[in-house]
XYZ file of C-alpha atoms in Angstrom:
474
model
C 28.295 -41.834 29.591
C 26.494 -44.915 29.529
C 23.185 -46.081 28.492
C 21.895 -46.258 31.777
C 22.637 -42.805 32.821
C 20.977 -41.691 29.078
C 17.707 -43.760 30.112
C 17.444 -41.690 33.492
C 13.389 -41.015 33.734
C 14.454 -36.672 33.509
C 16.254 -37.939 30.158
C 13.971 -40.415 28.606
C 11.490 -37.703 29.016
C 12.993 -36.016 26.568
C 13.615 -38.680 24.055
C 9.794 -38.613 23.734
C 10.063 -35.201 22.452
C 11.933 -36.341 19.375
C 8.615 -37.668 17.003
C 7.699 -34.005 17.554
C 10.380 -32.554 15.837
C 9.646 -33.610 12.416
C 6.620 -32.100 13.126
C 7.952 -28.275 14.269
C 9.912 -28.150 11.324
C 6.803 -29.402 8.617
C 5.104 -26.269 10.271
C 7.462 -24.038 8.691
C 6.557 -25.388 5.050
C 6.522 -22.480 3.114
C 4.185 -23.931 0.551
C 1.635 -23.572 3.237
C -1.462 -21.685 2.861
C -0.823 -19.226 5.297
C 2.981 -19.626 5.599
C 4.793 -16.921 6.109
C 7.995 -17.856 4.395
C 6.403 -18.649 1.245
C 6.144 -14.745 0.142
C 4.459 -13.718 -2.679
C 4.554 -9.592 -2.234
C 7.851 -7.108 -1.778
C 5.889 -6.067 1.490
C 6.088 -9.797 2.796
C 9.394 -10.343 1.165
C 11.095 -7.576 3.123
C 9.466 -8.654 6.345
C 10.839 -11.936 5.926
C 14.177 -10.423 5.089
C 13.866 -9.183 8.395
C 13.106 -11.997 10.189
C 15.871 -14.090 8.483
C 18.627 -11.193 9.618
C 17.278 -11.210 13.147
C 16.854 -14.944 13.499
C 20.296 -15.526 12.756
C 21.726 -12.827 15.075
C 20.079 -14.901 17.646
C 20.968 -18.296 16.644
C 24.702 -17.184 16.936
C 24.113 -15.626 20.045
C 22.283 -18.820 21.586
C 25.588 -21.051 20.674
C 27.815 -18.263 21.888
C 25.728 -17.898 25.273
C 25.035 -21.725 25.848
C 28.660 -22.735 24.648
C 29.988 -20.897 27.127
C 27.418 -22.162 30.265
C 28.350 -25.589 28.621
C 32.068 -25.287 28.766
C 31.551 -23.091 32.271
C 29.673 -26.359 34.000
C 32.205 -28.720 32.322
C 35.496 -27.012 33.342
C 34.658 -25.819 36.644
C 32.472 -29.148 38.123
C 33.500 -30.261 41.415
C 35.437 -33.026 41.119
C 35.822 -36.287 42.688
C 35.263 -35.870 46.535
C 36.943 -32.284 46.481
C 34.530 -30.022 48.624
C 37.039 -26.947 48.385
C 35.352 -23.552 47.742
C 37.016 -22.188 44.106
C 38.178 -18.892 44.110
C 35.831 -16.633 44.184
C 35.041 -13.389 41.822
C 33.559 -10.282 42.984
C 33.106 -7.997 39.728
C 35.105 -7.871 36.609
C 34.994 -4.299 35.309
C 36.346 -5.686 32.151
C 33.609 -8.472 31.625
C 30.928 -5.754 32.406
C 31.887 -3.600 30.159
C 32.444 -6.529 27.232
C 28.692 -7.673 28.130
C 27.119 -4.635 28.272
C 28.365 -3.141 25.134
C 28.263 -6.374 23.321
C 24.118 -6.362 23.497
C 23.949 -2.717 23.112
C 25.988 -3.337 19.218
C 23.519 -6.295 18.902
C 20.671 -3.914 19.778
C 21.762 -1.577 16.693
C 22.245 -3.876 14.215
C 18.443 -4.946 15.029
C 16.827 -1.705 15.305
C 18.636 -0.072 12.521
C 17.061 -2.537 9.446
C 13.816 -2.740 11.533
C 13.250 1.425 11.822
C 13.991 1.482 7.958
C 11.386 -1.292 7.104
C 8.840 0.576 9.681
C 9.230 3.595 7.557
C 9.431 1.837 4.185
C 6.483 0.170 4.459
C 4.255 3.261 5.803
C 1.975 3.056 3.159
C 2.197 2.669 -0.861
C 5.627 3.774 -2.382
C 5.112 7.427 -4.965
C 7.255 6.594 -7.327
C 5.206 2.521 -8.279
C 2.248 3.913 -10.217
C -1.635 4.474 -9.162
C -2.693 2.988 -5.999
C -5.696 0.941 -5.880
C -7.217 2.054 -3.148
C -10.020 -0.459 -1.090
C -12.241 -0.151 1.818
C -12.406 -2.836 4.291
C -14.724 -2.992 7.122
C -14.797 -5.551 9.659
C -17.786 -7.540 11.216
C -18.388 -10.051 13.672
C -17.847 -12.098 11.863
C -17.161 -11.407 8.063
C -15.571 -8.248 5.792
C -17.143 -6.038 3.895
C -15.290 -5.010 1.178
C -15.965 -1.786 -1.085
C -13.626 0.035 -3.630
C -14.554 3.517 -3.671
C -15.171 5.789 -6.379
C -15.683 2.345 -8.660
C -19.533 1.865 -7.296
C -18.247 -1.788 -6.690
C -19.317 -3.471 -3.241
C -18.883 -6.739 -2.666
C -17.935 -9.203 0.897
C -15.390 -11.711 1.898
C -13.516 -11.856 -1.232
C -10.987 -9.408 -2.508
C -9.729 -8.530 -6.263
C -6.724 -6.913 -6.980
C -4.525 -6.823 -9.785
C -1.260 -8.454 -9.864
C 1.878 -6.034 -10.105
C -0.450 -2.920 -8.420
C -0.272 -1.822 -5.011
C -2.703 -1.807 -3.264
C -3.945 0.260 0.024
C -6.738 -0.700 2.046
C -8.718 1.423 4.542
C -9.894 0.113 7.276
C -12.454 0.406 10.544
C -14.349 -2.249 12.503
C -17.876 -1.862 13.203
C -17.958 -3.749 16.542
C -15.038 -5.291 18.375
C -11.031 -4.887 17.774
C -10.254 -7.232 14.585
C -7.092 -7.444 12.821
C -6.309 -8.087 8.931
C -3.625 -10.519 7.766
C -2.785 -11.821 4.277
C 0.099 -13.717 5.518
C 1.996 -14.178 2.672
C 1.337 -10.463 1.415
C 1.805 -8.503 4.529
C 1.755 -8.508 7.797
C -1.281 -7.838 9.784
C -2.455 -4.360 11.385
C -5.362 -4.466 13.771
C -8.205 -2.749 13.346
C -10.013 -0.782 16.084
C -13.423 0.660 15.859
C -13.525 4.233 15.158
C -9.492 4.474 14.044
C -9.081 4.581 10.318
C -6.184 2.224 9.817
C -3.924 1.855 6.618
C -1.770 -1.098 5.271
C -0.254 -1.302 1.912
C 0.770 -4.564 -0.049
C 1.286 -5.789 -3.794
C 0.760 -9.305 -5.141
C 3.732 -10.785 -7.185
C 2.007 -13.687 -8.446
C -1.634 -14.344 -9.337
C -3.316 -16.910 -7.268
C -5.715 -17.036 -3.847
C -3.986 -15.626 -0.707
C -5.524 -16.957 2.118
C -6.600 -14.074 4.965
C -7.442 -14.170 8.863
C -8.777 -12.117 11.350
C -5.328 -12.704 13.645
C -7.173 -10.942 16.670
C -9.834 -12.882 19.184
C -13.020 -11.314 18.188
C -15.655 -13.384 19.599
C -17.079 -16.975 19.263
C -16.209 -17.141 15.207
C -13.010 -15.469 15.546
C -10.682 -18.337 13.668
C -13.562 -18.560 11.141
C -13.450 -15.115 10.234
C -11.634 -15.820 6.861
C -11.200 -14.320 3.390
C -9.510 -14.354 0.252
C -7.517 -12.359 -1.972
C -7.661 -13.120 -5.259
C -4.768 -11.436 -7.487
C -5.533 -11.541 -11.142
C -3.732 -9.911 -14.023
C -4.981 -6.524 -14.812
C -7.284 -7.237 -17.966
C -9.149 -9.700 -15.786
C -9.249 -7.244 -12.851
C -11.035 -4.568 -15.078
C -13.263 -7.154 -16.777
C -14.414 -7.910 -13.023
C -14.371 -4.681 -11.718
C -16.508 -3.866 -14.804
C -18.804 -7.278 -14.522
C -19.529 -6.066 -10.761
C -21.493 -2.986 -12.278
C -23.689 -5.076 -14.839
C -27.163 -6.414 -14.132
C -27.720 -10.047 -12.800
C -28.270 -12.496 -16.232
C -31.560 -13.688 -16.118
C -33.109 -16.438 -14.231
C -33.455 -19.622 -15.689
C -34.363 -22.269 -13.481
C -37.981 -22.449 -11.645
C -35.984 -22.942 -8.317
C -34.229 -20.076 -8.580
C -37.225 -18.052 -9.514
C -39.371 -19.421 -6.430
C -36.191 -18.595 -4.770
C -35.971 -14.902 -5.586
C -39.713 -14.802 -4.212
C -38.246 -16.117 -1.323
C -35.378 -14.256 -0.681
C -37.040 -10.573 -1.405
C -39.478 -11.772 1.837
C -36.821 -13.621 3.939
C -33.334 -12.441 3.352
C -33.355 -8.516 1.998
C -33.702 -7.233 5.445
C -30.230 -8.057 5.877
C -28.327 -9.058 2.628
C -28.388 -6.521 -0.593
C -28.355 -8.035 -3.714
C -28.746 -4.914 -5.898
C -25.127 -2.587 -5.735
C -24.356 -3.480 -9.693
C -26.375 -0.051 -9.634
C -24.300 3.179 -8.980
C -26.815 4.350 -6.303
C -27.371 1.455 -4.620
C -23.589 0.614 -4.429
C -22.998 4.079 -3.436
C -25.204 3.841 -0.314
C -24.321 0.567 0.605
C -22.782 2.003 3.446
C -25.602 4.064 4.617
C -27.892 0.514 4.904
C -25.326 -1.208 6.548
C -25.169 1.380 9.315
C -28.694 1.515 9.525
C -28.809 -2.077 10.031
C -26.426 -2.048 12.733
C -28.032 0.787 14.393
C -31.146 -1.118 14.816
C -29.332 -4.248 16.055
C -27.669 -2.002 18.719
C -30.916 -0.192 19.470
C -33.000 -3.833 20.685
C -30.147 -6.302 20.400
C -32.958 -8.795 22.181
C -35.599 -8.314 19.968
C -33.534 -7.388 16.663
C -34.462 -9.092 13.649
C -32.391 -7.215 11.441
C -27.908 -6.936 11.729
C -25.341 -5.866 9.139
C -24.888 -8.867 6.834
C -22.769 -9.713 3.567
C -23.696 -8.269 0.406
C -24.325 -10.611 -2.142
C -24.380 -9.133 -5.313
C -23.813 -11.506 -7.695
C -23.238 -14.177 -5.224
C -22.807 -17.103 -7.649
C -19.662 -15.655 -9.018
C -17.762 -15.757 -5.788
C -15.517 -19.179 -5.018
C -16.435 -19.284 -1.632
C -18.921 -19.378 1.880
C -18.940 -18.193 5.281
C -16.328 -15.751 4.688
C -13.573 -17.691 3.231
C -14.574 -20.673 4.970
C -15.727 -23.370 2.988
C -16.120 -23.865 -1.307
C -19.351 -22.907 -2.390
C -21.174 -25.254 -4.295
C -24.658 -26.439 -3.919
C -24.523 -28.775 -1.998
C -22.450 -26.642 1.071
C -24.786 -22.941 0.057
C -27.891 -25.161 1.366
C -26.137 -27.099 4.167
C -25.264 -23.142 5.149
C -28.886 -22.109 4.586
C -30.440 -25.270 6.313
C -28.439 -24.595 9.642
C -25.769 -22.010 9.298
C -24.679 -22.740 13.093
C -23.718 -25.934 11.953
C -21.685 -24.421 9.383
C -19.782 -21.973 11.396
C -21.104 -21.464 14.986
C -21.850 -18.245 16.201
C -22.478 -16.430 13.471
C -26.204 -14.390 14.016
C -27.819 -15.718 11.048
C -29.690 -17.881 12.548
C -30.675 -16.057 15.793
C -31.934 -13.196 13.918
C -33.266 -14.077 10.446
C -37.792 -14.320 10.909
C -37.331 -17.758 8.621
C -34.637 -19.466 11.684
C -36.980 -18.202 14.301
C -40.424 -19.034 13.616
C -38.914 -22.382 11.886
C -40.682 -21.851 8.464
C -37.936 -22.507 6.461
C -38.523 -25.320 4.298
C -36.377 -27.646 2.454
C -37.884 -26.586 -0.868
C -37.217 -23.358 0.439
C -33.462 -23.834 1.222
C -33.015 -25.627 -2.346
C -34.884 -22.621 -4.249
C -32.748 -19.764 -2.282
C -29.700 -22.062 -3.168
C -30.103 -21.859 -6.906
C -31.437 -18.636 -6.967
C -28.151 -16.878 -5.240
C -26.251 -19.427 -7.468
C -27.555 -17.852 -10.539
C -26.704 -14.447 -9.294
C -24.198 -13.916 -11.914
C -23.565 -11.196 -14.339
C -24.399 -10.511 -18.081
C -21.758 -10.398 -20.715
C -20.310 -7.136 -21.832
C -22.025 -7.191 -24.988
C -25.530 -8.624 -23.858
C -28.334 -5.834 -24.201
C -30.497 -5.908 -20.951
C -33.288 -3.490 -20.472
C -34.499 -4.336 -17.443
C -33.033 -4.351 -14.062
C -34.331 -8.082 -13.598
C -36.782 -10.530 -13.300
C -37.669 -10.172 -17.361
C -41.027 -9.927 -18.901
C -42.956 -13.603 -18.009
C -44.960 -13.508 -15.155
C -47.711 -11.069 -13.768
C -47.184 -7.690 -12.556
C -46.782 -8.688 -8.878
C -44.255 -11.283 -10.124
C -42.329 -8.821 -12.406
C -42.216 -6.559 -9.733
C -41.009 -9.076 -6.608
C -38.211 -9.548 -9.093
C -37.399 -5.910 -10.023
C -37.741 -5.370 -6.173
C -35.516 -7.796 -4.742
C -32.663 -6.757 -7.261
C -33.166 -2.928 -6.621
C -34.730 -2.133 -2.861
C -34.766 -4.995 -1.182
C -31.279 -3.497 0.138
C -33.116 -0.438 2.252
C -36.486 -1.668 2.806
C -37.852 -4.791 4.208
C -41.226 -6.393 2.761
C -41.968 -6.901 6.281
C -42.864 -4.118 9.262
C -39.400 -4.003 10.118
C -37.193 -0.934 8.942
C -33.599 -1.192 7.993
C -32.264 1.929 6.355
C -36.037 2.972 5.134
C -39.146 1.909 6.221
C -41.161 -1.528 5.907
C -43.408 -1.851 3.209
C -45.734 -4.033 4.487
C -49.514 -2.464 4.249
C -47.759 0.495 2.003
C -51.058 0.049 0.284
C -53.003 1.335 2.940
C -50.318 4.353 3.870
C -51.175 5.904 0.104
C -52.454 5.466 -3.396
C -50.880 4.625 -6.388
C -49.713 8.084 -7.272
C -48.147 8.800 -4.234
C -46.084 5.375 -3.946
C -44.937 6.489 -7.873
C -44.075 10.020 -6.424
C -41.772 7.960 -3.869
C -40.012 5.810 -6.472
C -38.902 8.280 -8.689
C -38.642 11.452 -6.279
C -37.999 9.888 -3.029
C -36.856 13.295 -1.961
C -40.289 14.788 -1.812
C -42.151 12.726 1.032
C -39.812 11.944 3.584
C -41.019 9.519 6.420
C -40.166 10.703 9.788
C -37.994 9.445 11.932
C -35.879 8.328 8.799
C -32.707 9.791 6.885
C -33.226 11.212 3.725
C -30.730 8.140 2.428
C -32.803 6.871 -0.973
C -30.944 7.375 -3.698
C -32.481 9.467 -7.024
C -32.764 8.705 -10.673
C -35.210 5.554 -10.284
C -37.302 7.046 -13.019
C -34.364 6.632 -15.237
C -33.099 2.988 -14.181
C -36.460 1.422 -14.080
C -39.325 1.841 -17.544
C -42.983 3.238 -16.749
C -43.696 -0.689 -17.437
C -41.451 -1.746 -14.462
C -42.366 1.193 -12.437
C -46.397 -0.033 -12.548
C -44.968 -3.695 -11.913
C -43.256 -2.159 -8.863
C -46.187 -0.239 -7.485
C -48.510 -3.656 -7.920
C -46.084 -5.293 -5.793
C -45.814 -3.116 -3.180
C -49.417 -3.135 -2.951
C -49.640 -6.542 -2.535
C -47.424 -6.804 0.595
């Protein structure tokens, strides 16, 4: 064969598929984020296994198959000028029998391995120690994560220990989504209304990258989150952390931005599930919330959105998308769109709509989620928030955006309870008390009986008054 029969223009096509090799085989890089050779769990590991047995199977028969159409077109070419019709073949009850039960054997060497990791892997082994069990729900277009029975709520970024497995639960509460920690598990898709299962264990520690792997809707690839596996002291000292009050602000910003945030943002986001009640009706709110969307999607000013207890803790923005720092939180909170488009932030939130966000306001709500961090185990904190500077209506803007800004808007606007704007002319000071501390007894209609008691413990008299001169100042 010559050159000039290689440099045909059918052949030379394919020489300019060569530069794009190099380029198949960097894609299968283990050390990739989201590789899924690279595994890092016995759940992935086995999978992989898997994968490995079948691909060779079918490597060997691709060179049996194609060696024989390649020595089949090379024997048996017409030659020279001969025309002659070759003897022809009309069944081979021999042959059909070889091929037939030649795939059938191939068949069962497949299937056999792949039932028995099917079954294996159908849920958490017994006989491995507890289970960590955690509650995923999916959005459009972001996670919401909650481990039940630990009064722990959090979004977009999972904890688990290293060495435990693991089970999550999972619904959607919109559109078909599906979870995949590629180099944990494989991913299981997740339709509304099904309760769906997957088990997996972390090896290593480190961040496991995660994807929604099923089209969702305009943010679908940016529907991302992380899986953080620590060793089990730190998992317990975050677990733990997630149930401890917010330290206390230091910076002006992030005081003006608290302000700011209790009358813009706690329609939607919850800031306030360190406490066991508000943690444990996280779910409630979030219902609620999407309940109204769903009820006047074109008027809706209110949607399911990420909780944020202590926000400034987390490594991360957008769900998974981007590092949070300070600089990308207020690039986010300027124009979210810009950020990751399609997300309803912006469509729905009062501040996006009636353009009155400012960029001292964007800078102040910046540093105020940043400093949403916990206390230390051993710091003494009385009060929910906020601290004792400032005037009653400041004290209790603070105590209210940490503790019911989750379930009630300061606006007209209900989300799991009521708005509370004009409370002050709905009732006196002794009946807003009666509400805070036995929310049980007055009931608005038209909403669930869904606030949470013991108030009367978790806030002072002080705070309570602080509370009530807030409320009647909206």
């Amino acid at each position: 064969m010559n050159l000039r029969r290689l440099l045909r223009p059918g052949r030379s096509r394919l020489l300019l598929l060569i530069p794009f090799v190099p380029a198949l085989l960097v894609a299968c890089n283990k050390e990739d984020a989201q590789s899924t050779f690279g595994t890092s769990g016995p759940i992935a590991d086995t999978q992989a296994d898997l994968f490995i047995f079948i691909f060779w199977i079918a490597v060997v028969v691709f060179f049996l198959v194609e060696g024989a159409l390649i020595y089949s077109i090379l024997k048996f070419r017409r030659r020279g000028s001969d025309d002659s019709i070759p003897a022809q073949t009309h069944g081979n009850n021999k042959l059909e029998v070889i091929w037939t039960i030649i795939p059938v054997l191939i068949l069962i060497a497949i299937a056999i391995p792949t039932v028995k990791v099917i079954y294996d892997q159908d849920g958490p082994p017994s006989d491995q120690g507890p289970v960590l069990e955690i509650n995923v729900r999916a959005h459009q277009w972001w996670w919401e994560i909650e481990y039940p029975g630990q009064d722990v709520v959090t979004a977009n970024e999972i904890q688990i220990p290293v060495g435990q497995w693991v089970n999550f639960v999972m619904n959607s509460d919109d559109v078909i989504h599906s979870f995949w920690v590629p180099k944990l598990a494989g991913k299981l898709d997740i339709i509304p209304g099904d309760v769906r299962e997957l088990a997996m264990k972390a090896d290593e520690p480190g961040f496991y990258f995660g994807q929604c792997a099923e089209f969702c809707g305009e943010a679908h690839a940016k529907m991302r989150f992380r899986v953080n596996a620590v060793p089990p002291a730190e998992f317990n000292e975050w677990m733990d952390s997630m149930r401890r009050p917010p330290v206390e602000l230091v910076s002006d910003d992030a005081k003006a931005g608290q302000t700011t945030f209790a009358a813009n943002c706690s329609s939607c986001h919850a800031t306030n599930t360190w406490q066991g009640p508000a943690a444990r009706n996280e779910r409630t709110r979030l219902a609620g919330l999407r309940s109204a969307f769903l009820d006047n999607q074109e008027d809706a000013t209110v949607i399911a959105a990420p909780n944020l207890t202590h926000f400034g803790t987390r490594q991360t923005l957008g769900a998974g998308l981007i590092d949070l720092d300070m600089d990308s939180l207020m690039e986010w909170i300027a124009d979210p769109d810009d950020v990751k488009e399609g997300n309803r932030m912006k469509d729905l939130a009062a501040p996006y709509r009636n353009d009155s966000l400012s960029s001292d306001d964007v800078r102040q709500l910046a540093a105020y989620l940043l400093e949403l961090k916990p206390v230390d185990a051993d710091a003494v904190v009385d009060a929910p928030s906020g601290g004792s500077e400032g005037t009653a209506v400041e004290r209790g803007a603070a105590a209210f955006a940490g503790s019911c800004s989750g379930c009630h808007s300061t606006g007209s606007n209900p989300i799991v309870g009521p708005g509370l704007a004009g409370l002050s002319t709905r009732g006196d000071d002794a009946y807003i008390k009666e509400s805070i501390v036995n929310p049980g007894a007055v009931v608005v209609e038209g909403f669930p009986n869904a606030m949470p008691p013991g108030f009367d413990s978790t806030f002072s008299a002080e705070q309570i008054d602080d509370l009530i001169a807030y409320l009647k100042s909206l």
